[in-house]
Amino acid sequence: MAKTILVVDDSGTMVMSLRNSLEIAGFNVVTASDGVIALDKLKSAPKPDLIITDINMPNMGGVEFIGKARAQSGFRFTPILALTTETQQAKRDEAKKLGATGWLVKPVSGNDLLRVIKQVLPGA
Amino acid sequence: MKCPNMVFLGKPRRLQAWCRKDALLDPRRMVIVSAISLILVIRLLPESNLEGFDLLIGRTGDSVLLLAILALVAALFFIQCPPPADKKPTTQDNLLASAEAIFEQHLRIDEEIDKRLNEVTADTEHSALFIITQMRQLYDNASRVVQYLEGTNLKAGDLGQAITDSVERLMEVNTFISQLPAKIERDLESVQTVVSEFKEMNGLIESVQAISMQSHMLAINAAIEASRAGVAGRAFKVVADEVRSLASNSSKVATLIKEGLTRASSAVNGGMASSIAESSQQLQGISLATASISILQENFADMSQYYKTRFTVVTKHNEDLAKDISEVLGQIQYQDVVRQSVERIRTAIVQRNLLLQSAIGEGAPDPDLLRELPERIDQLKREYLVEDARHVHLTQAELGNDAGLKIELF
């Protein structure tokens, strides 16, 4: 059965780019345009096996979302990758502290992304 | 310079101008202040102190009060409708007006630039989404071709198996057929042996016929002798008739057997042999046809292998295409990087304009704000650069700088 990935980004281009890359690679993709909507998606089926989130978003940013997602039951060990234009080390450290699994700086090629996903998501 | 009556309509800028320090020496203001002061003095002092000031009305102090009120009204009228000659614009006013006009133009240019930047961002996003859609269609079409080939490959596999089974059966038939002429040849030899035996039987038949003839002759002689014997030979005559009948029947049977043997021999020597030879040729033809089918099977196997190779190649191409499309979709993320960069520029421009507006915008220029303006704009620039430096730039991404930091797993 295909693994489900939740993509959180306020950019339509990013969402479409990631959705198509991941679907071509055989994943089931769910999307959200900010952290608030993403938290709602966590409560509904299908449960994501992996989360890819932007950092700078309206309503609720990625760092806050990572912290709140980690606090949800069932998502303590779910891999969460931050995909952002942010290069600031302090932000990375903050995300890492809140439970991010990895930090990817945009743009990331589809093949690099798939390689990382296979690393953090066994069986993908 | 507009009419100062705007003071009373709540125009803050004019009110500010009215309250400035250098306006304290204005004669109009001096008249008003004096009139108000006089009214207050008359109202506060006891009437005894105002005796003698009843020049017009006759009541203590009221004449003075009336004059003060008239002076106040005259001053107000004077203020509301000042002669234009007294309001020549100063150099500062001209500079301020110029600054305001420049600022207004500047704002309009910025608005236009902001609109264009917004349009460009929207256009690039639209184009990026279009490219993504096209890429996905390309992949879907390629996948359909692979699926079609996969289906064809499976069908060809089934067909190949059916052909192989048929050819195997044909080969079995071919083996049987190829052995058939030898078998027929052996059968023919057996038949010919029988025919030679028939020939030997011909001699026996001739012997039988000869015996029949002799028996017949014997029976005739016996009949003659029986006739001579008269009554005594009557019984013997019956025997002689029976012997003659037997001889006649034996001769007929022998003749029939001989004719049958002759026909059988002719059939074996003539029609059957030539038929067997003809059948052998036909069997050889069938054997050749089977060989052709075998060749066809080999050709089909070659063709099937060719298409399998093609299918493998096309599948590999499809996988490569998927990787390339994935790469392109990754590169399209540049649009988001550019969008965010443009957004930061737009935000910085808006903040700068707010600073300018607060300093020389709607109200009168604030000297303190004007003095601080260069430093505040410089501060804004520093903040913009710090914020921008926190984000990736295309040149960094293209050159692959900070590759280790580009992807980091914690």
Coordinates of C-alpha atoms in Angstrom, one line a residue, chain B residues 153-368:
Chain B
N153 CA 4.0 -8.0 -24.1
L154 CA 1.7 -10.2 -22.0
K155 CA -0.5 -11.0 -24.9
A156 CA 2.5 -11.8 -27.1
G157 CA 3.7 -14.0 -24.3
D158 CA 0.4 -15.9 -24.3
L159 CA 0.4 -16.1 -28.1
G160 CA 4.0 -17.3 -28.0
Q161 CA 3.1 -20.1 -25.5
A162 CA 0.1 -21.1 -27.7
I163 CA 2.3 -21.2 -30.8
T164 CA 5.0 -23.2 -28.9
D165 CA 2.3 -25.7 -27.8
S166 CA 0.9 -26.0 -31.3
V167 CA 4.4 -26.5 -32.8
E168 CA 5.2 -29.1 -30.2
R169 CA 2.0 -31.0 -31.3
L170 CA 2.9 -30.5 -34.9
M171 CA 6.4 -31.8 -34.3
E172 CA 4.9 -34.9 -32.8
V173 CA 2.7 -35.3 -35.9
N174 CA 5.7 -34.6 -38.0
T175 CA 7.7 -37.3 -36.3
F176 CA 4.8 -39.8 -36.9
I177 CA 4.4 -38.7 -40.5
S178 CA 8.1 -38.9 -41.2
Q179 CA 8.2 -42.5 -39.9
L180 CA 5.0 -43.3 -41.9
P181 CA 6.6 -43.9 -45.3
A182 CA 9.0 -46.5 -43.9
K183 CA 6.1 -48.2 -42.1
I184 CA 4.1 -48.2 -45.3
E185 CA 7.1 -49.6 -47.2
R186 CA 7.3 -52.4 -44.7
D187 CA 3.6 -53.0 -45.1
L188 CA 4.0 -53.0 -48.8
E189 CA 6.7 -55.6 -48.6
S190 CA 4.4 -57.8 -46.5
V191 CA 1.7 -57.3 -49.0
Q192 CA 4.1 -58.3 -51.8
T193 CA 5.0 -61.4 -49.8
V194 CA 1.3 -62.2 -49.7
V195 CA 1.1 -61.6 -53.5
S196 CA 4.0 -64.0 -54.1
E197 CA 2.2 -66.4 -51.9
F198 CA -0.9 -65.8 -54.1
K199 CA 1.2 -66.7 -57.1
E200 CA 2.2 -69.9 -55.4
M201 CA -1.5 -70.5 -54.7
N202 CA -2.1 -70.1 -58.5
G203 CA -0.2 -73.4 -59.0
L204 CA -2.4 -75.1 -56.4
I205 CA -5.5 -73.8 -58.1
E206 CA -4.3 -75.1 -61.4
S207 CA -3.7 -78.4 -59.7
V208 CA -7.2 -78.3 -58.3
Q209 CA -8.6 -77.5 -61.8
A210 CA -6.7 -80.4 -63.2
I211 CA -8.0 -82.7 -60.5
S212 CA -11.5 -81.3 -61.2
M213 CA -11.0 -82.1 -64.9
Q214 CA -9.7 -85.6 -64.2
S215 CA -12.6 -86.1 -61.7
H216 CA -15.0 -84.9 -64.3
M217 CA -13.6 -87.3 -66.9
L218 CA -13.6 -90.1 -64.3
A219 CA -17.2 -89.3 -63.5
I220 CA -18.2 -89.5 -67.2
N221 CA -16.4 -92.8 -67.6
A222 CA -18.0 -94.0 -64.5
A223 CA -21.4 -93.0 -65.7
I224 CA -20.8 -94.8 -69.0
E225 CA -19.7 -97.9 -67.2
A226 CA -22.7 -97.6 -64.8
S227 CA -25.1 -97.5 -67.9
R228 CA -23.5 -100.6 -69.2
A229 CA -24.0 -102.4 -66.0
G230 CA -27.7 -101.8 -66.2
V231 CA -29.7 -102.1 -63.0
A232 CA -26.6 -103.2 -61.1
G233 CA -24.8 -100.0 -62.0
R234 CA -27.7 -97.7 -61.1
A235 CA -26.3 -96.8 -57.7
F236 CA -22.8 -96.4 -59.1
K237 CA -24.3 -94.0 -61.7
V238 CA -25.6 -91.8 -58.9
V239 CA -22.1 -91.7 -57.4
A240 CA -20.6 -90.9 -60.8
D241 CA -23.1 -87.9 -61.2
E242 CA -22.2 -86.6 -57.8
V243 CA -18.5 -86.8 -58.6
R244 CA -19.0 -85.0 -61.8
S245 CA -21.0 -82.3 -60.1
L246 CA -18.3 -82.0 -57.4
A247 CA -15.6 -81.8 -60.1
S248 CA -17.6 -79.1 -61.9
N249 CA -18.1 -77.1 -58.7
S250 CA -14.4 -77.5 -57.7
S251 CA -13.4 -76.2 -61.1
K252 CA -15.7 -73.1 -60.7
V253 CA -14.4 -72.4 -57.2
A254 CA -10.9 -72.7 -58.4
T255 CA -11.6 -70.3 -61.3
L256 CA -13.2 -67.8 -58.9
I257 CA -10.2 -68.1 -56.5
K258 CA -7.8 -67.6 -59.4
E259 CA -9.7 -64.5 -60.6
G260 CA -9.7 -63.1 -57.0
L261 CA -6.1 -63.7 -56.6
T262 CA -5.4 -62.1 -60.0
R263 CA -7.3 -59.0 -59.0
A264 CA -5.6 -58.8 -55.6
S265 CA -2.2 -59.2 -57.2
S266 CA -3.0 -56.5 -59.8
A267 CA -4.2 -54.2 -57.1
V268 CA -1.1 -54.7 -55.0
N269 CA 1.3 -54.5 -57.9
G270 CA -0.3 -51.6 -59.6
G271 CA -2.6 -49.1 -57.8
M272 CA -1.5 -49.7 -54.2
A273 CA 2.3 -49.4 -55.0
S274 CA 1.8 -46.2 -56.9
S275 CA -0.6 -44.9 -54.2
I276 CA 2.0 -45.6 -51.6
A277 CA 4.6 -43.8 -53.6
E278 CA 2.3 -40.8 -54.0
S279 CA 1.5 -40.8 -50.3
S280 CA 5.1 -40.9 -49.5
Q281 CA 5.7 -37.7 -51.5
Q282 CA 2.7 -36.0 -49.9
L283 CA 4.0 -37.0 -46.5
Q284 CA 7.4 -35.5 -47.4
G285 CA 5.5 -32.3 -48.3
I286 CA 3.7 -32.4 -44.9
S287 CA 7.1 -32.9 -43.3
L288 CA 8.4 -29.8 -45.1
A289 CA 5.4 -27.8 -44.0
T290 CA 6.1 -28.8 -40.4
A291 CA 9.6 -27.6 -40.8
S292 CA 8.2 -24.3 -42.1
I293 CA 6.1 -24.0 -39.0
S294 CA 9.2 -24.7 -36.9
I295 CA 11.0 -21.9 -38.7
L296 CA 7.9 -19.7 -38.1
Q297 CA 8.2 -20.5 -34.4
E298 CA 11.8 -19.5 -34.3
N299 CA 11.0 -16.3 -36.1
F300 CA 8.2 -15.6 -33.6
A301 CA 10.6 -16.3 -30.7
D302 CA 13.1 -13.8 -32.3
M303 CA 10.3 -11.2 -32.8
S304 CA 9.1 -11.8 -29.3
Q305 CA 12.6 -11.3 -27.9
Y306 CA 12.9 -8.2 -30.0
Y307 CA 9.7 -6.7 -28.5
K308 CA 10.8 -7.7 -25.0
T309 CA 14.0 -5.8 -25.6
R310 CA 12.1 -2.8 -26.9
F311 CA 9.7 -3.0 -24.0
T312 CA 12.7 -3.1 -21.6
V313 CA 14.2 -0.1 -23.3
V314 CA 10.9 1.9 -23.3
T315 CA 10.4 1.0 -19.6
K316 CA 13.9 2.3 -18.9
H317 CA 13.2 5.4 -20.8
N318 CA 10.0 5.9 -18.9
E319 CA 11.9 5.6 -15.6
D320 CA 14.5 8.1 -16.8
L321 CA 11.7 10.4 -17.9
A322 CA 10.1 10.2 -14.5
K323 CA 13.5 11.1 -12.9
D324 CA 13.9 14.0 -15.4
I325 CA 10.4 15.2 -14.7
S326 CA 11.1 15.0 -11.0
E327 CA 14.2 17.1 -11.5
V328 CA 12.3 19.7 -13.5
L329 CA 9.6 19.8 -10.8
G330 CA 12.3 20.5 -8.3
Q331 CA 13.8 23.3 -10.4
I332 CA 10.3 24.9 -10.6
Q333 CA 10.6 25.5 -6.8
Y334 CA 12.8 28.4 -7.9
Q335 CA 9.6 30.2 -8.6
D336 CA 8.8 30.1 -4.9
V337 CA 12.3 31.3 -4.0
V338 CA 11.9 34.2 -6.4
R339 CA 8.4 35.0 -5.1
Q340 CA 9.5 35.2 -1.5
S341 CA 12.5 37.4 -2.6
V342 CA 10.1 39.7 -4.4
E343 CA 7.8 39.7 -1.4
R344 CA 10.6 40.8 0.9
I345 CA 11.5 43.7 -1.5
R346 CA 7.8 44.8 -1.6
T347 CA 7.6 44.7 2.2
A348 CA 10.8 46.8 2.5
I349 CA 9.4 49.3 0.0
V350 CA 6.1 49.6 1.9
Q351 CA 8.0 50.1 5.2
R352 CA 10.2 52.8 3.6
N353 CA 7.2 54.6 2.2
L354 CA 5.6 54.5 5.7
L355 CA 8.7 56.1 7.1
L356 CA 8.6 58.8 4.4
Q357 CA 4.9 59.4 4.9
S358 CA 5.3 59.8 8.6
A359 CA 8.1 62.4 8.1
I360 CA 6.8 64.5 5.1
G361 CA 3.4 63.0 4.3
E362 CA -0.1 64.2 5.2
G363 CA 0.9 66.5 8.1
A364 CA 3.4 69.3 8.2
P365 CA 7.0 68.0 8.1
D366 CA 8.2 67.1 11.5
P367 CA 11.7 68.4 11.9
D368 CA 12.6 65.7 14.4

